[in-house]
mmCIF file of C-alpha atoms in Angstrom:
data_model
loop_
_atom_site.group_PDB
_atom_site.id
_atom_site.type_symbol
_atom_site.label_atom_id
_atom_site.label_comp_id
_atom_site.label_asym_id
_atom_site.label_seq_id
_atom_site.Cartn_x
_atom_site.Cartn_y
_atom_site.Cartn_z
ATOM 1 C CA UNK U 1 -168.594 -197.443 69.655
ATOM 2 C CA UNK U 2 -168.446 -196.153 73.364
ATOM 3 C CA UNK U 3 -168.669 -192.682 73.164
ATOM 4 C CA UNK U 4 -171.684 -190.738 73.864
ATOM 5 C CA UNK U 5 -172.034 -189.193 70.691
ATOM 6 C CA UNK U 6 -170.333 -191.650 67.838
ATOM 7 C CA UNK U 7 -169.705 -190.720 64.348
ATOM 8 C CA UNK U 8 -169.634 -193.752 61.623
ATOM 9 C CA UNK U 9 -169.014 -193.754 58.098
ATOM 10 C CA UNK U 10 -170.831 -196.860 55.533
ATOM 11 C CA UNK U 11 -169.134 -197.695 52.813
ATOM 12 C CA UNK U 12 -172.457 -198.069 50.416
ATOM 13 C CA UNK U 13 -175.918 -197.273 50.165
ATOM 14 C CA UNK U 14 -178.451 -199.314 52.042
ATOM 15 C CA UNK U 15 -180.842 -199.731 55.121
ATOM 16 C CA UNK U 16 -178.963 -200.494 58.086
ATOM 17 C CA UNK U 17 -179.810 -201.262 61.708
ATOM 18 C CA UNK U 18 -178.542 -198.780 64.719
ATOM 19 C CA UNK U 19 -178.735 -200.459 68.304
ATOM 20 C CA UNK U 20 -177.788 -198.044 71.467
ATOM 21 C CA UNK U 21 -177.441 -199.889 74.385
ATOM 22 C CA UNK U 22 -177.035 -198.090 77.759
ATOM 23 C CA UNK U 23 -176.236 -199.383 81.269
ATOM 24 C CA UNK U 24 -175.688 -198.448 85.050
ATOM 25 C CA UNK U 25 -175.327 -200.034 88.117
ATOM 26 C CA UNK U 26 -179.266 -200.854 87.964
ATOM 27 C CA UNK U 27 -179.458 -202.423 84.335
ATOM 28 C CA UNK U 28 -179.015 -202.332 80.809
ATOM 29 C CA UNK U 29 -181.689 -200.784 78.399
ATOM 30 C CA UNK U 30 -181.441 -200.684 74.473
ATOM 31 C CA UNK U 31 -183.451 -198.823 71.288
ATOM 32 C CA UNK U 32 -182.980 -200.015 67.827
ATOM 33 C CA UNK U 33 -183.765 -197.166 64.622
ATOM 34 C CA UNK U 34 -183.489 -198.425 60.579
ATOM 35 C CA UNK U 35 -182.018 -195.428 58.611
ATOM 36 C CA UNK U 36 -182.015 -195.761 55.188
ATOM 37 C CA UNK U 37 -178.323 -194.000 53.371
ATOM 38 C CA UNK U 38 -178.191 -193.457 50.148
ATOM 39 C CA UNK U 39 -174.755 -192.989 48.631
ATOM 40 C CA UNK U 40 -173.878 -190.565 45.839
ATOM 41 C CA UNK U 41 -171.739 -191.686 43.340
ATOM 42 C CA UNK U 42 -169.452 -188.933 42.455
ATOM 43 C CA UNK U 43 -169.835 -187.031 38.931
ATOM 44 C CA UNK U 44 -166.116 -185.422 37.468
ATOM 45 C CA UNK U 45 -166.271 -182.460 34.932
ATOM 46 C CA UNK U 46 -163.556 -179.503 34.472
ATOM 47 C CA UNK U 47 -162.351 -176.822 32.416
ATOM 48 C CA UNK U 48 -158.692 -175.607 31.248
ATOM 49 C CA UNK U 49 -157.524 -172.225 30.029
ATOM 50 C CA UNK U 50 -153.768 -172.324 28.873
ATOM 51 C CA UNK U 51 -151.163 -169.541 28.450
ATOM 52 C CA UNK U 52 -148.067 -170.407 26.869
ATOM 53 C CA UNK U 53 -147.175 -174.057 28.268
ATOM 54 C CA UNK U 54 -149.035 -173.455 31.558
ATOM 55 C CA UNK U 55 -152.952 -174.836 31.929
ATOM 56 C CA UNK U 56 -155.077 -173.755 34.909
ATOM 57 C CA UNK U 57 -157.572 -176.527 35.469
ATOM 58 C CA UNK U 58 -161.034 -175.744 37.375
ATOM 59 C CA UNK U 59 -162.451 -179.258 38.950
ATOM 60 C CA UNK U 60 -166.374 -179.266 38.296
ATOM 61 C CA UNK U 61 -167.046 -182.213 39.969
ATOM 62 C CA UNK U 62 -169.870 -182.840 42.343
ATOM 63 C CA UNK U 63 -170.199 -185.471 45.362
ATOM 64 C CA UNK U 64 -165.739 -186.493 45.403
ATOM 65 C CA UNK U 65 -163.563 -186.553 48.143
ATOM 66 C CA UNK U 66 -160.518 -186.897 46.209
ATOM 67 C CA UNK U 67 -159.477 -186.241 42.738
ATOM 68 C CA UNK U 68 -156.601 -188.076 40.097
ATOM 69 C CA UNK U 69 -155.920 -186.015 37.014
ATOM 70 C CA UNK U 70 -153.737 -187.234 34.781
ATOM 71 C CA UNK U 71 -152.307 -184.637 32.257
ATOM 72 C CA UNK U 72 -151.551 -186.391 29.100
ATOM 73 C CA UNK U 73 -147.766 -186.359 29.542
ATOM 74 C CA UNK U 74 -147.022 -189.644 31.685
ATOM 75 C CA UNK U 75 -147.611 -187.033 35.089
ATOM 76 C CA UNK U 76 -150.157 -186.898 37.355
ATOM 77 C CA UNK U 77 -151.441 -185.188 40.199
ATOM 78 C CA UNK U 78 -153.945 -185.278 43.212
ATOM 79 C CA UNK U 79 -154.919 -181.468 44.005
ATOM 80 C CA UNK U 80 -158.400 -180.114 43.287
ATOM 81 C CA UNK U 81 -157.488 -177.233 41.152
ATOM 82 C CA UNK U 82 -154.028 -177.895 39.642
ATOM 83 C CA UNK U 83 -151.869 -175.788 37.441
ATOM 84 C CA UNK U 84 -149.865 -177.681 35.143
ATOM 85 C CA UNK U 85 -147.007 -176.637 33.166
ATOM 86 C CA UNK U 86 -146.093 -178.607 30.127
ATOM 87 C CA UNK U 87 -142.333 -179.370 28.490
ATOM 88 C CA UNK U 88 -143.323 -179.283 24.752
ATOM 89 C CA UNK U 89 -145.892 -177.320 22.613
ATOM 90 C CA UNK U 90 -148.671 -180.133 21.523
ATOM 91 C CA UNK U 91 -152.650 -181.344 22.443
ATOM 92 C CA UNK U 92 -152.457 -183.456 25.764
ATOM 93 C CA UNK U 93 -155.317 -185.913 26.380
ATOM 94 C CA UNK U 94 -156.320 -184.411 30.021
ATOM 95 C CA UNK U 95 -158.165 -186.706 32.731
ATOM 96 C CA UNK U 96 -159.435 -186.414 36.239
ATOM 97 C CA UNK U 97 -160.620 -189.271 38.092
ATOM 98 C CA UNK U 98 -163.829 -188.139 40.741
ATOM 99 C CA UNK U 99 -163.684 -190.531 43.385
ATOM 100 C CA UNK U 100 -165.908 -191.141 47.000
ATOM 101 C CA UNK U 101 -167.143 -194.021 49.262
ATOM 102 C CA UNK U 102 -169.427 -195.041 46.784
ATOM 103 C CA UNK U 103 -167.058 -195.259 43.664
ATOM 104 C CA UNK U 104 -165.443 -192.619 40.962
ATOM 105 C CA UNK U 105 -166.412 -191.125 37.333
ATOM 106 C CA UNK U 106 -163.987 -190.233 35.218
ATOM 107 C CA UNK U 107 -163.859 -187.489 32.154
ATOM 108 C CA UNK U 108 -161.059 -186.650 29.311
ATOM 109 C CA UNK U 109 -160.679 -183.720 27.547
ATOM 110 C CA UNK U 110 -157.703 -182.292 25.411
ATOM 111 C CA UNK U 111 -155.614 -179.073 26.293
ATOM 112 C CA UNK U 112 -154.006 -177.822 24.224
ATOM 113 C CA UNK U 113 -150.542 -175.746 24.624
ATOM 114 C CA UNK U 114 -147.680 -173.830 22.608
ATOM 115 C CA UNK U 115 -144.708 -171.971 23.080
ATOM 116 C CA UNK U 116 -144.906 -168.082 21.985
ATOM 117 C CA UNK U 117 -142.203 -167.062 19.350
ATOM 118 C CA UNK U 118 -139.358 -164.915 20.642
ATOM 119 C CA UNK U 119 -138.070 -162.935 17.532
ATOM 120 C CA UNK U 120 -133.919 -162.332 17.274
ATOM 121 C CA UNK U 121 -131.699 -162.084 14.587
ATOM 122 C CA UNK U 122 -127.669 -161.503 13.715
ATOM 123 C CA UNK U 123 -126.729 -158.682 11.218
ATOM 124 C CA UNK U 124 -123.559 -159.715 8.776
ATOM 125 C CA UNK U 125 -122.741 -156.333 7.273
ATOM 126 C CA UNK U 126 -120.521 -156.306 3.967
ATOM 127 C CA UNK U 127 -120.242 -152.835 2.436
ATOM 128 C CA UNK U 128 -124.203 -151.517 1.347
ATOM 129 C CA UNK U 129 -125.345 -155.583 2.135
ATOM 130 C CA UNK U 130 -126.205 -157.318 5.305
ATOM 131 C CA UNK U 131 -127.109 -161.245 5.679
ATOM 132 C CA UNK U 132 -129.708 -161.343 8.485
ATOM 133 C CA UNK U 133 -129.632 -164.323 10.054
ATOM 134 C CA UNK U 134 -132.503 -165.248 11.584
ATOM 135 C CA UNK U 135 -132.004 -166.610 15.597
ATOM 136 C CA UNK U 136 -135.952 -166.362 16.545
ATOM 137 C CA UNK U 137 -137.530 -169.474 18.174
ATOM 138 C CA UNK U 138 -140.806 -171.336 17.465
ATOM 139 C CA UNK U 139 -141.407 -168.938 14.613
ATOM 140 C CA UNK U 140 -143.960 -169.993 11.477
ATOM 141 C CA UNK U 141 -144.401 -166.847 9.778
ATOM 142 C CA UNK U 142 -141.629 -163.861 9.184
ATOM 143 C CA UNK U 143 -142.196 -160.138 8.490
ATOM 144 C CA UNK U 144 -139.123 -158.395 8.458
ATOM 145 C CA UNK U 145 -138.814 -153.854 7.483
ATOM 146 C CA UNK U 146 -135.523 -152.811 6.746
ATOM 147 C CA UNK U 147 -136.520 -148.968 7.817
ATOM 148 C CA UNK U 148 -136.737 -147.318 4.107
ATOM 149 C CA UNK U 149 -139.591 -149.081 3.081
ATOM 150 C CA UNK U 150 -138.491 -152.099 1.677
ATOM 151 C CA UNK U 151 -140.034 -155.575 3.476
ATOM 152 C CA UNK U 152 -140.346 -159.384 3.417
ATOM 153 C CA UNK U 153 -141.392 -162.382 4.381
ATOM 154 C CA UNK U 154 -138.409 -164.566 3.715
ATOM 155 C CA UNK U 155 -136.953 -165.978 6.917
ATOM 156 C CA UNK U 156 -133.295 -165.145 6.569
ATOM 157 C CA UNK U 157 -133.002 -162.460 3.917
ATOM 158 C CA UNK U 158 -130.130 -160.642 2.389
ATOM 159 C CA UNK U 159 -130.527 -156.902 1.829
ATOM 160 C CA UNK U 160 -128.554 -154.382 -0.072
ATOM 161 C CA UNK U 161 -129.032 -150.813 0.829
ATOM 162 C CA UNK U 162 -128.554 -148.101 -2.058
ATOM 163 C CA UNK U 163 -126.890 -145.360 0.125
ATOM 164 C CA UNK U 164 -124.562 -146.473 3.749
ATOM 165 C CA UNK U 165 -126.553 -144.749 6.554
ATOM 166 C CA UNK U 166 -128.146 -146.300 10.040
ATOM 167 C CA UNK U 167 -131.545 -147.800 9.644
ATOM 168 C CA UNK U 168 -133.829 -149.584 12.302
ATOM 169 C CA UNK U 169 -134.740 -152.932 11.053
ATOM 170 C CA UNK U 170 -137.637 -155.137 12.375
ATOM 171 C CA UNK U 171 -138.734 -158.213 12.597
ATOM 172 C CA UNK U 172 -142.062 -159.680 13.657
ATOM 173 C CA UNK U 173 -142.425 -163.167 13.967
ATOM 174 C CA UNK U 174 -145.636 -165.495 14.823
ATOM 175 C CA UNK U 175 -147.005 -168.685 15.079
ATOM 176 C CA UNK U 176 -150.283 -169.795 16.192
ATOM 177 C CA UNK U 177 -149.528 -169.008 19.761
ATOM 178 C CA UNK U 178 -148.890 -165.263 19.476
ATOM 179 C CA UNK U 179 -146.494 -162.554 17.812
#
């Protein structure tokens, strides 16, 4: 280098030999100094927390200057902290590549992700019997009131009332995601 104050960057550990050599118009004078460098390798860790088919990871590595993560679904991605959203419900195989000068650690982990229920349904009246058909997605489990007492856990029940009136009917359904 030819600048007064030069910056340099090794690409490993190791002892290495500096040599400064100044001139003028009167001569040329030169100091030598040893430094010794010893190169960190880098070490990658993180953490996920998911809601719904989105996954916020935190990057716990130590000693990296840039970061790979590949989420378990054929993407990847390069930013420290990345927020991922997912197509499908399901357990990805997560893993971020640490990586410096002196080489790059790698660590896996599983996230895992799901799709909340949304509950709907179509009433069929005939006379003092409806046909509730059941529209909810990503359901498992059913629990439907029919507002006079009566309930069930079928997923499309029938239902006939013993007097015509108006009565609010519910359904809750869940799966391991939520309700």
């Amino acid at each position: 280098s030819t600048v007064i104050t030069p910056s340099h960057t090794y690409k490993a550990s190791g002892k290495y030999v500096i040599t400064q050599v100044v001139s003028n118009g009167c001569g040329i004078d030169s100091i030598q100094d040893t430094v010794n460098l010893v190169c960190y390798t880098p070490h990658s860790g993180f953490s996920s927390n998911s809601n719904g088919l989105t996954t916020e990871f935190q990057n716990n590595s130590t000693n990296a200057s840039s970061f790979k993560w590949y989420f378990g679904d054929k993407s990847t991605g390069t930013l420290s902290n990345p927020t991922h959203v997912y197509k499908t419900t399901g357990t990805y195989n997560v893993c971020l590549v640490a990586i410096n000068g002196c080489g790059k650690d790698s660590t896996c982990d599983s996230a895992s992700v799901c799709t909340p229920p949304t509950a709907d349904f179509i009433p069929q009246d005939s006379a003092l019997t409806t046909i509730f058909n059941n529209t909810s997605l990503n359901g498992t489990t059913y629990y439907w009131t029919f507002g006079n007492g009566y309930a069930t856990n079928t997923v499309s029940p029938a239902y006939t009332y013993s007097t015509p009136g108006t009565y609010n009917v519910c359904l809750k359904v869940s799966n391991s995601c939520g309700t």
